Amino acid sequence: MVVNSQNFGPHVTVSFFLLILCGMTYGTESDIFCLRNVKNSLKDPFNYLQSWNFSNTTEGSICKFTGVECWHPDENKVLNLKLSNMGLKGQFPRGIQNCSSLTGLDFSLNKLSRTIPGDISTLLAYVTSLDLSSNDFTGDIPASLANCTFLNILKLDQNQLTGQIPAQLAQLPRLKSFSASNNLLTGPVPPFRVTIVTAEGYANNSGLCGPMLNPCPSKSSQSNTAVIAGAAVGGVTVAALGLGVGLFFYVRRASYRKKEEDPEGNKWATSLKGTKAIKVSMFEKTISKMNLSDLMKATNNFSKSNIIGSGRSGTVYKAVLDDGTSLMVKRLQESQHSEKEFLSEMATLGTVRHRNLVPLLGFCLAKKERLLVYKNMPNGTLYDQLHPAAGGCTMDWSLRLKIAIRAAKGLAWLHHSCNPRIIHRNISSKCILLDVDFEPKISDFGLARLMNPIDTHLSTFVNGEFGDLGYVAPEYTKTLVATPKGDVYSFGTVLLELVTGERPTHVAKAPETFKGNLVEWVTQLSSNSKLHDAIDESLVGKGVDQELFQFLKVACNCVTSIPKERPTMFEVYQLLRAIGSTYDFTTEDEILVPTDAGDVDNLEELIVARDGHD
């Protein structure tokens, strides 16, 4: 709904404008202060919040904290706090108000006590989901919750709350679910809309009455009138406040849409207005000709809501053209190449075509901005499929094996068939994209060299500024030189992810005392003759155990610490293809057999030869 701000006085408009500016300018610092306050004000007997280390001041650092979800992983603005079932003790932390963009708060199944703040609506201005269930809160349910006009879900059950449920809560326009069972509440329940609350939502509150419960005792007409009048006044108050907050939120969101995505907040997309007529150079004839204005329209002026990924080479936006064509547009980080060198690199990358590579469809140069256009991959990244936020991976073994074989084929083609050959330098499960049929496509090939003509940037990569350290070959810390064997190590980490189901930098199955990464954990198991323990338990016992162990051994060969002992990518592809020989994964070979790689006819022989033992 579009709100006409002309109906408000000038002083109201100015006030909202100042609030918006304050929120945009100080949001990052305030969110850090918010989390620091939450941690300091709560007792954490089981050390669930020990990952909340504020010594790291880089943008996006707090987004890696346990229970913290950000609007964007590279920006310190908290979207949700999910601190359920951690045994936390203390009062409701008032410092939560400094998380100025918070929309979801879950404190359920803890031991928080005392009263819920009476001014909670000012602490959680934009909350859409609030779960305070299964704690020890006492006192009344604050009537100011009715001013949280964006609330969709409100859970207050399993506490020691007393008094009445505020009638004003029935006025919440977006409320879809409410529960307050197992408290000490009394009086009539609010006239909620149907489906918002069930009888179970009121259960074990012996003093409640009304719909779905025991009838309420009759009252005099005078008291009824007072109740009606009070509800009416409350409704008007809520409506006025809701409209005001709605205007603030609408204007604020509109401002954010125009805001630049980089940490400095420069309005880079807005600065391109005078260059909209610039043509997008296309390599793919099946895509209609377009201008920069078409890309801006397709990405909603490169809105944050269109961001589908980011990395050290740049930020990726989803773009949907007028004809429904779905694309990805990557805005490159600042490059050390001149425009002439950039155009030369584009001419080379535009000709690289392989079934298992994400093809570069086109590019655009506008002022200092360099935009690359790719075909969209609807199933996202392999990382997201292996490590979904909502639970464990559901990918079966045959699909994981197919992805490994086909991705290895694409990388081997870059290493052995391209002239000159292309070293990826940044292989990870995040740069392996999956199309509608879950066919793997390697992205970002050639971009590392495009961003930096020399390899000195790898020092910052190794020190954690870019990417995940779990993928970086150990020799980079000494040589700072990208090699094909470095790609093999990184791809070996991807193979370990596929067969173990674990993340590259955090191993859930490892003992709490283990502080290493995935490669170090598997290496430790191997040295203790417990390598089988690394395999994803969901894959074991389904008739493919031999394949799983062979696959794991190939991965281990790839991540050995001595580069010359690692196989070539062609050998990795051949080894994986041999493991999958009983499946229908074979496609026409596009890889030129390298002169230094012999035929791989016997899988066991090559694995044993590289291992040195059975």
XYZ file of C-alpha atoms in Angstrom:
614
model
C 0.000 0.000 0.000
C 1.370 3.423 -0.955
C 0.963 6.015 1.766
C 0.372 9.625 0.750
C 2.805 11.574 2.895
C 1.226 14.860 1.898
C -1.521 14.197 4.448
C 1.020 14.586 7.260
C 2.333 17.860 8.604
C 5.813 19.045 7.630
C 7.127 18.473 11.149
C 6.088 14.791 11.024
C 7.797 14.296 7.663
C 10.986 15.939 8.907
C 10.959 13.791 12.040
C 10.662 10.575 10.053
C 13.394 11.732 7.672
C 15.762 12.344 10.572
C 14.941 8.940 12.051
C 15.690 7.283 8.739
C 19.030 9.043 8.402
C 20.016 8.015 11.920
C 19.044 4.404 11.288
C 20.987 4.216 8.044
C 24.083 5.941 9.393
C 24.474 4.196 12.703
C 22.785 0.861 12.001
C 25.958 -1.201 11.776
C 27.531 0.112 14.973
C 24.247 -0.079 16.852
C 23.689 -3.709 15.860
C 27.103 -4.665 17.219
C 26.322 -2.753 20.418
C 22.958 -4.541 20.518
C 24.488 -8.022 20.470
C 27.173 -7.052 22.951
C 24.460 -5.807 25.321
C 22.383 -8.977 24.869
C 25.383 -11.167 25.655
C 26.445 -9.100 28.692
C 22.944 -8.914 30.168
C 22.250 -12.663 30.029
C 23.801 -15.566 31.892
C 24.977 -18.233 29.459
C 25.753 -21.314 31.587
C 26.332 -23.615 28.606
C 28.484 -21.141 26.605
C 26.244 -21.149 23.562
C 27.204 -17.523 22.936
C 30.954 -18.081 23.065
C 31.132 -17.529 19.281
C 30.028 -13.930 19.900
C 33.568 -12.555 19.737
C 33.533 -8.820 19.123
C 37.274 -8.466 18.506
C 36.661 -9.017 14.784
C 35.407 -5.697 13.395
C 35.104 -6.665 9.725
C 31.777 -6.091 8.022
C 29.586 -9.165 8.337
C 31.539 -10.650 11.267
C 28.504 -10.750 13.576
C 26.558 -12.660 10.918
C 28.594 -15.751 11.801
C 27.542 -15.641 15.462
C 25.431 -18.523 16.766
C 21.755 -17.694 16.400
C 22.313 -14.521 14.376
C 20.859 -14.075 10.898
C 21.669 -10.924 8.929
C 19.891 -9.145 6.135
C 23.031 -9.813 4.081
C 26.023 -11.960 5.136
C 28.481 -9.131 4.420
C 26.650 -6.440 6.361
C 26.322 -6.073 10.129
C 22.548 -5.627 10.223
C 20.681 -8.267 12.230
C 17.524 -9.724 10.664
C 16.684 -12.496 13.163
C 17.896 -13.599 16.584
C 17.240 -17.300 17.210
C 18.421 -18.086 20.752
C 16.064 -20.939 21.583
C 16.800 -23.707 24.115
C 20.162 -22.368 25.326
C 19.485 -22.234 29.068
C 19.871 -18.454 29.067
C 18.996 -16.662 32.310
C 18.190 -13.066 33.185
C 15.703 -10.362 32.273
C 14.500 -9.418 28.820
C 17.525 -7.515 27.402
C 16.512 -3.911 26.750
C 19.604 -3.414 24.591
C 17.744 -5.348 21.891
C 16.382 -1.995 20.715
C 19.773 -1.252 19.150
C 19.210 -4.053 16.621
C 17.331 -1.458 14.598
C 16.390 -3.763 11.701
C 15.414 -6.844 13.727
C 12.275 -8.619 12.470
C 12.433 -11.968 14.281
C 13.205 -12.755 17.940
C 13.112 -16.251 19.466
C 13.946 -16.571 23.180
C 11.875 -19.739 23.676
C 12.861 -22.616 25.973
C 15.164 -20.570 28.199
C 14.954 -19.339 31.805
C 14.297 -15.634 31.310
C 12.363 -14.131 34.170
C 10.627 -11.040 35.585
C 8.281 -8.980 33.440
C 8.101 -8.427 29.705
C 8.988 -4.717 29.199
C 5.915 -2.518 29.117
C 7.418 -0.515 26.247
C 8.328 -3.576 24.190
C 6.911 -1.977 21.036
C 9.667 0.656 21.167
C 12.323 -2.035 21.666
C 11.097 -4.137 18.723
C 9.723 -1.614 16.263
C 9.644 -3.924 13.224
C 9.242 -7.362 14.791
C 7.189 -9.819 12.722
C 7.790 -12.945 14.836
C 8.167 -12.918 18.640
C 8.549 -16.167 20.607
C 8.950 -15.831 24.384
C 7.397 -19.201 25.198
C 8.691 -21.644 27.809
C 10.392 -19.128 30.095
C 9.634 -17.759 33.581
C 8.156 -14.378 32.680
C 5.710 -12.949 35.219
C 3.333 -9.984 35.359
C 0.950 -8.700 32.707
C 1.104 -9.089 28.946
C 2.083 -5.559 27.822
C -0.716 -3.754 26.011
C 1.975 -2.013 23.937
C 2.394 -5.245 21.953
C -0.614 -3.964 20.033
C 1.686 -1.252 18.663
C 3.932 -3.900 17.044
C 1.814 -3.625 13.920
C 4.026 -5.901 11.819
C 3.564 -8.919 14.112
C 2.640 -12.162 12.349
C 3.443 -14.606 15.153
C 3.220 -14.043 18.920
C 3.976 -16.928 21.314
C 3.728 -16.350 25.091
C 2.789 -19.841 26.313
C 4.492 -21.754 29.146
C 5.239 -18.759 31.408
C 3.741 -17.349 34.627
C 1.924 -14.381 33.115
C -1.060 -12.950 34.987
C -3.930 -10.531 34.316
C -5.920 -10.251 31.116
C -4.862 -10.693 27.505
C -5.004 -7.106 26.173
C -8.073 -6.664 23.990
C -6.047 -4.399 21.675
C -4.104 -7.415 20.388
C -7.154 -8.325 18.309
C -6.513 -5.140 16.330
C -3.117 -6.288 15.047
C -3.628 -6.233 11.259
C -1.057 -8.877 10.288
C -1.349 -11.313 13.193
C -1.686 -14.915 11.992
C -0.852 -16.937 15.105
C -1.204 -16.291 18.856
C -0.726 -18.625 21.846
C -0.724 -17.999 25.580
C -1.426 -21.439 27.055
C -0.089 -22.642 30.418
C -0.054 -19.276 32.197
C -2.109 -17.711 35.016
C -4.263 -15.473 32.816
C -7.811 -14.382 33.631
C -10.741 -12.500 32.078
C -12.253 -12.435 28.582
C -10.110 -13.304 25.578
C -9.804 -10.756 22.750
C -12.073 -11.127 19.696
C -9.322 -12.469 17.427
C -10.095 -13.287 13.831
C -10.857 -16.932 13.069
C -7.744 -19.202 12.740
C -5.439 -16.841 14.675
C -5.824 -18.776 17.928
C -7.186 -22.206 18.815
C -8.504 -23.590 22.085
C -5.041 -25.087 22.666
C -3.640 -21.571 22.536
C -5.625 -20.725 25.668
C -5.251 -24.091 27.457
C -4.414 -24.315 31.184
C -5.450 -20.749 32.032
C -8.323 -21.489 34.402
C -9.454 -17.860 34.611
C -9.940 -17.189 30.879
C -13.398 -17.043 29.312
C -14.980 -16.296 25.961
C -15.013 -17.929 22.506
C -13.866 -21.582 22.578
C -13.857 -21.374 26.414
C -16.401 -21.058 29.207
C -18.837 -18.136 28.761
C -17.831 -14.948 30.546
C -20.057 -13.698 33.433
C -22.563 -11.051 32.355
C -21.733 -7.409 33.161
C -23.812 -4.266 33.539
C -24.493 -2.166 30.505
C -22.375 0.564 32.057
C -19.324 -1.641 32.280
C -19.997 -2.966 28.777
C -20.101 0.585 27.498
C -16.839 1.340 29.248
C -15.206 -1.696 27.696
C -16.482 -0.785 24.242
C -15.365 2.815 24.653
C -11.963 1.714 25.875
C -11.563 -0.690 22.984
C -12.627 2.025 20.553
C -10.110 4.515 21.955
C -7.456 1.826 21.896
C -8.342 0.930 18.314
C -8.032 4.537 17.186
C -4.718 4.872 19.013
C -3.372 1.668 17.462
C -4.550 2.709 14.010
C -2.860 6.111 14.295
C 0.375 4.672 15.593
C 0.248 1.874 13.051
C -0.180 4.366 10.209
C 2.704 6.457 11.496
C 5.024 3.481 11.885
C 3.832 2.187 8.520
C 4.847 5.450 6.856
C 8.225 5.340 8.563
C 8.808 1.746 7.467
C 7.666 2.409 3.904
C 9.882 5.474 3.451
C 12.782 3.695 5.128
C 12.481 0.669 2.864
C 12.256 2.895 -0.198
C 15.445 4.624 0.914
C 17.226 1.313 1.341
C 16.268 0.280 -2.176
C 18.233 3.242 -3.452
C 21.149 2.651 -1.137
C 24.387 1.266 -2.541
C 25.202 -2.333 -1.691
C 28.866 -1.846 -0.801
C 30.078 -1.112 2.768
C 30.632 2.589 2.013
C 26.980 2.988 1.051
C 27.736 4.881 -2.214
C 24.718 5.055 -4.484
C 26.507 3.394 -7.363
C 23.373 2.236 -9.131
C 21.869 5.733 -8.991
C 25.074 7.184 -10.428
C 24.534 5.147 -13.621
C 21.335 6.978 -14.597
C 23.097 8.985 -17.269
C 24.564 5.864 -18.867
C 21.412 3.750 -19.249
C 21.688 3.777 -23.040
C 25.007 1.893 -22.973
C 24.641 -1.424 -24.756
C 25.322 -4.780 -23.147
C 27.793 -6.724 -25.274
C 26.301 -10.193 -25.741
C 28.097 -13.425 -26.670
C 24.897 -15.480 -26.701
C 22.674 -14.825 -29.716
C 19.665 -16.504 -28.127
C 19.421 -13.617 -25.623
C 17.768 -10.485 -27.006
C 19.838 -7.331 -27.308
C 19.693 -5.100 -24.255
C 20.947 -1.873 -22.745
C 22.096 -1.065 -19.250
C 18.598 0.279 -18.579
C 17.224 -3.233 -19.196
C 19.609 -4.682 -16.616
C 18.663 -2.013 -14.085
C 14.972 -2.660 -14.595
C 15.462 -6.436 -14.413
C 17.309 -6.135 -11.086
C 15.032 -3.444 -9.613
C 17.945 -0.993 -9.872
C 20.258 -3.577 -8.305
C 18.154 -3.764 -5.162
C 19.394 -5.608 -2.104
C 16.363 -7.845 -2.347
C 17.743 -9.141 -5.662
C 21.104 -10.211 -4.228
C 21.548 -13.978 -4.515
C 25.226 -14.236 -3.590
C 28.487 -12.410 -3.008
C 32.157 -13.270 -2.883
C 35.586 -11.820 -3.383
C 34.990 -11.220 -7.083
C 31.747 -9.297 -6.602
C 28.025 -9.326 -5.839
C 25.494 -11.353 -7.842
C 21.952 -10.114 -8.538
C 18.968 -11.983 -9.926
C 17.588 -10.334 -13.059
C 14.258 -11.082 -14.729
C 13.719 -9.558 -18.180
C 10.336 -8.430 -19.498
C 9.997 -11.656 -21.507
C 10.478 -13.727 -18.336
C 14.090 -14.711 -19.034
C 15.947 -15.216 -15.760
C 19.590 -14.139 -15.600
C 22.340 -13.434 -13.071
C 24.264 -10.155 -13.140
C 27.601 -9.936 -11.317
C 28.921 -6.543 -10.322
C 32.699 -6.973 -10.190
C 34.822 -5.588 -7.410
C 37.394 -2.993 -8.407
C 39.873 -4.443 -10.899
C 43.522 -3.651 -11.512
C 43.048 -4.184 -15.251
C 42.762 -1.300 -17.671
C 39.673 -1.075 -19.857
C 41.637 -2.459 -22.805
C 42.832 -5.437 -20.757
C 39.333 -6.004 -19.416
C 37.881 -6.116 -22.937
C 40.591 -8.585 -23.947
C 39.752 -10.855 -21.003
C 36.059 -10.646 -21.872
C 36.785 -11.694 -25.430
C 38.574 -14.769 -24.093
C 36.051 -15.744 -21.412
C 33.148 -15.193 -23.796
C 34.382 -18.047 -25.970
C 34.756 -20.572 -23.114
C 31.918 -23.079 -23.450
C 31.468 -26.391 -21.654
C 28.480 -28.332 -20.370
C 29.687 -27.962 -16.786
C 30.638 -24.293 -16.794
C 28.329 -21.324 -16.276
C 28.623 -19.531 -19.630
C 29.349 -15.815 -19.764
C 26.473 -14.407 -21.846
C 27.587 -10.786 -21.977
C 29.118 -7.809 -20.186
C 28.691 -4.084 -19.773
C 31.095 -1.225 -19.021
C 29.495 1.866 -17.460
C 31.765 4.499 -15.926
C 33.873 2.492 -13.440
C 31.325 -0.302 -13.130
C 31.903 -3.667 -14.796
C 28.884 -5.948 -15.021
C 28.854 -9.564 -16.224
C 25.708 -11.373 -17.400
C 25.184 -15.116 -16.839
C 22.339 -17.595 -17.209
C 20.451 -18.117 -13.940
C 20.829 -21.416 -12.076
C 17.485 -22.102 -10.316
C 18.784 -24.657 -7.794
C 21.376 -22.320 -6.330
C 24.760 -23.396 -5.044
C 25.985 -26.836 -4.063
C 26.860 -25.380 -0.650
C 23.246 -24.408 0.019
C 22.019 -27.847 -1.053
C 24.536 -29.650 1.160
C 24.103 -27.380 4.177
C 20.503 -26.100 4.176
C 19.569 -23.712 6.966
C 16.381 -25.629 7.743
C 17.998 -29.000 8.490
C 20.134 -31.834 7.197
C 20.986 -32.545 3.563
C 18.487 -34.695 1.663
C 20.631 -35.339 -1.424
C 21.025 -39.056 -2.139
C 24.361 -40.639 -3.014
C 23.782 -41.002 -6.752
C 23.072 -37.269 -7.076
C 26.137 -36.320 -5.031
C 28.303 -38.640 -7.135
C 26.925 -37.251 -10.391
C 27.623 -33.689 -9.266
C 31.178 -34.624 -8.279
C 31.918 -36.339 -11.611
C 30.441 -33.598 -13.776
C 32.053 -30.766 -11.759
C 35.411 -32.556 -11.950
C 34.944 -32.802 -15.698
C 34.373 -29.063 -16.008
C 37.415 -28.187 -13.920
C 39.578 -30.747 -15.731
C 38.519 -29.166 -19.025
C 39.706 -25.753 -17.775
C 43.039 -27.243 -16.703
C 43.780 -29.514 -19.642
C 41.789 -28.440 -22.703
C 41.774 -24.634 -22.616
C 44.624 -22.827 -24.370
C 45.950 -21.134 -22.333
C 44.645 -23.266 -19.494
C 42.554 -21.584 -16.825
C 43.331 -21.927 -13.115
C 40.197 -21.183 -11.142
C 41.887 -20.115 -7.853
C 38.664 -19.988 -5.846
C 36.991 -23.419 -6.108
C 34.385 -24.093 -3.419
C 30.920 -25.603 -3.157
C 29.614 -22.020 -3.316
C 30.881 -21.530 -6.873
C 29.387 -24.814 -8.132
C 25.879 -23.887 -9.264
C 23.052 -26.299 -10.074
C 20.639 -25.917 -12.973
C 17.035 -27.087 -13.075
C 18.197 -30.717 -13.528
C 20.877 -30.427 -10.813
C 23.587 -30.450 -13.476
C 26.638 -28.783 -11.858
C 28.044 -25.635 -13.467
C 31.299 -24.080 -12.256
C 31.069 -20.299 -11.965
C 33.633 -17.499 -11.570
C 36.298 -19.225 -13.687
C 38.769 -16.670 -15.033
C 37.588 -13.964 -12.642
C 40.466 -14.306 -10.173
C 42.947 -13.373 -12.886
C 40.561 -10.728 -14.159
C 40.430 -9.074 -10.756
C 44.199 -9.193 -10.165
C 46.807 -9.773 -12.866
C 49.284 -11.058 -10.281
C 48.866 -13.380 -7.324
C 49.916 -11.065 -4.484
C 46.211 -10.743 -3.559
C 46.355 -14.304 -2.271
C 47.976 -13.074 0.921
C 44.727 -11.375 1.916
C 42.799 -14.439 0.728
C 44.808 -16.724 2.974
C 44.404 -14.358 5.926
C 40.652 -14.704 5.674
C 39.594 -11.554 3.846
C 38.151 -13.573 1.012
C 36.442 -16.949 0.886
C 36.503 -19.817 3.361
C 39.861 -20.898 4.726
C 38.753 -24.531 4.575
C 39.329 -24.550 0.802
C 42.764 -22.891 0.664
C 45.761 -25.089 -0.103
C 48.410 -24.836 2.659
C 51.227 -23.874 0.269
C 49.544 -20.526 -0.511
C 50.747 -19.137 2.806
C 54.337 -19.549 1.593
C 54.285 -19.180 -2.198
C 51.295 -16.840 -2.825
C 51.163 -18.413 -6.291
C 48.052 -20.038 -7.792
C 48.657 -23.476 -9.331
C 46.516 -26.282 -10.784
C 47.376 -28.383 -7.714
C 45.885 -25.625 -5.562
C 42.618 -26.047 -7.463
C 42.847 -29.808 -6.878
C 43.151 -29.241 -3.119
C 40.119 -26.934 -3.105
C 38.104 -29.411 -5.169
C 39.162 -32.184 -2.782
C 37.560 -30.180 0.035
C 34.353 -30.055 -2.011
C 34.524 -33.845 -2.377
C 34.889 -34.154 1.390
C 31.792 -31.980 1.831
C 29.861 -34.277 -0.503
C 30.782 -37.517 1.232
C 30.781 -36.307 4.863
C 27.960 -33.761 4.744
C 30.110 -31.463 6.908
C 30.994 -27.787 6.349
C 34.590 -26.994 5.323
C 35.381 -24.886 8.403
C 33.170 -26.444 11.070
C 32.717 -30.168 11.756
C 29.544 -30.879 13.723
C 30.462 -34.538 14.378
C 33.902 -33.722 15.781
C 34.506 -33.616 19.560
C 34.041 -30.206 21.190
C 37.780 -30.083 21.857
C 38.521 -30.256 18.103
C 39.105 -26.773 16.680
C 40.331 -27.613 13.166
C 38.662 -27.622 9.745
C 37.170 -30.453 7.698
C 40.437 -31.493 6.035
C 42.247 -31.614 9.375
C 39.438 -33.683 10.926
C 39.458 -36.250 8.104
C 43.269 -36.388 8.201
C 43.129 -37.075 11.930
C 40.609 -39.892 11.428
C 42.770 -41.368 8.674
C 45.850 -41.408 10.905
C 43.806 -43.239 13.569
C 42.449 -45.776 11.041
C 38.921 -44.422 11.577
C 38.359 -42.949 8.125
C 35.016 -44.723 7.754
C 33.679 -42.587 10.621
C 33.857 -39.512 8.381
C 31.183 -40.730 5.940
C 27.740 -39.116 6.165
C 25.620 -41.513 8.233
C 22.591 -40.921 5.996
C 24.476 -42.589 3.124
C 25.770 -45.668 4.971
C 24.121 -49.096 4.767
C 22.387 -48.571 1.438
C 24.527 -50.876 -0.677
C 27.060 -48.247 -1.745
C 29.537 -48.394 1.151
C 32.411 -49.461 -1.128
C 31.749 -46.547 -3.468
C 31.620 -44.151 -0.519
C 34.983 -45.294 0.809
C 36.622 -45.157 -2.631
C 35.224 -41.662 -3.096
C 36.567 -40.628 0.320
C 40.022 -41.938 -0.576
C 40.044 -39.893 -3.790
C 39.144 -36.799 -1.783
C 41.965 -37.526 0.679
C 44.444 -37.827 -2.188
C 43.391 -34.379 -3.388
C 43.955 -32.659 -0.040
C 47.332 -34.097 0.840
C 49.621 -31.323 2.102
C 52.349 -31.951 -0.519
C 51.218 -30.501 -3.881
C 53.214 -32.873 -6.113
C 51.528 -35.872 -4.449
C 48.073 -34.687 -5.451
C 46.556 -36.091 -8.661
C 45.873 -33.881 -11.663
C 42.288 -32.830 -12.309
C 42.185 -35.210 -15.264
C 43.131 -38.069 -12.935
C 40.536 -36.947 -10.391
C 37.879 -36.971 -13.106
C 38.922 -40.434 -14.276
C 38.933 -41.804 -10.726
C 35.463 -40.458 -10.002
C 34.168 -41.649 -13.350
C 35.402 -45.159 -12.518
C 33.533 -45.069 -9.197
C 30.363 -44.068 -11.043
C 30.771 -46.574 -13.857
C 27.646 -48.493 -12.790
C 25.502 -45.359 -13.129
C 24.292 -43.623 -16.280
C 26.507 -40.564 -15.814
C 28.533 -40.880 -19.021
C 28.520 -37.958 -21.432
C 30.576 -37.317 -24.532
C 34.118 -36.465 -23.475
C 35.311 -32.966 -24.247
C 38.602 -33.285 -22.350
C 41.836 -33.577 -24.268
C 43.937 -36.256 -22.552
C 47.042 -34.537 -21.122
C 50.397 -35.950 -22.165
C 51.467 -36.415 -18.539
C 48.428 -38.518 -17.565
C 48.176 -42.163 -18.436
C 45.011 -44.211 -18.764
C 43.178 -44.943 -15.540
C 41.979 -48.492 -16.100
C 42.298 -49.769 -12.548
C 40.832 -47.550 -9.872
C 42.211 -49.521 -6.935
C 45.737 -49.546 -8.362
C 45.874 -45.785 -8.749
C 44.399 -45.130 -5.302
C 46.879 -47.536 -3.703
C 49.762 -46.147 -5.760
C 48.986 -42.615 -4.575
C 48.347 -43.675 -0.996
C 51.271 -46.005 -0.605
C 49.155 -48.465 1.356
C 45.903 -50.381 1.214
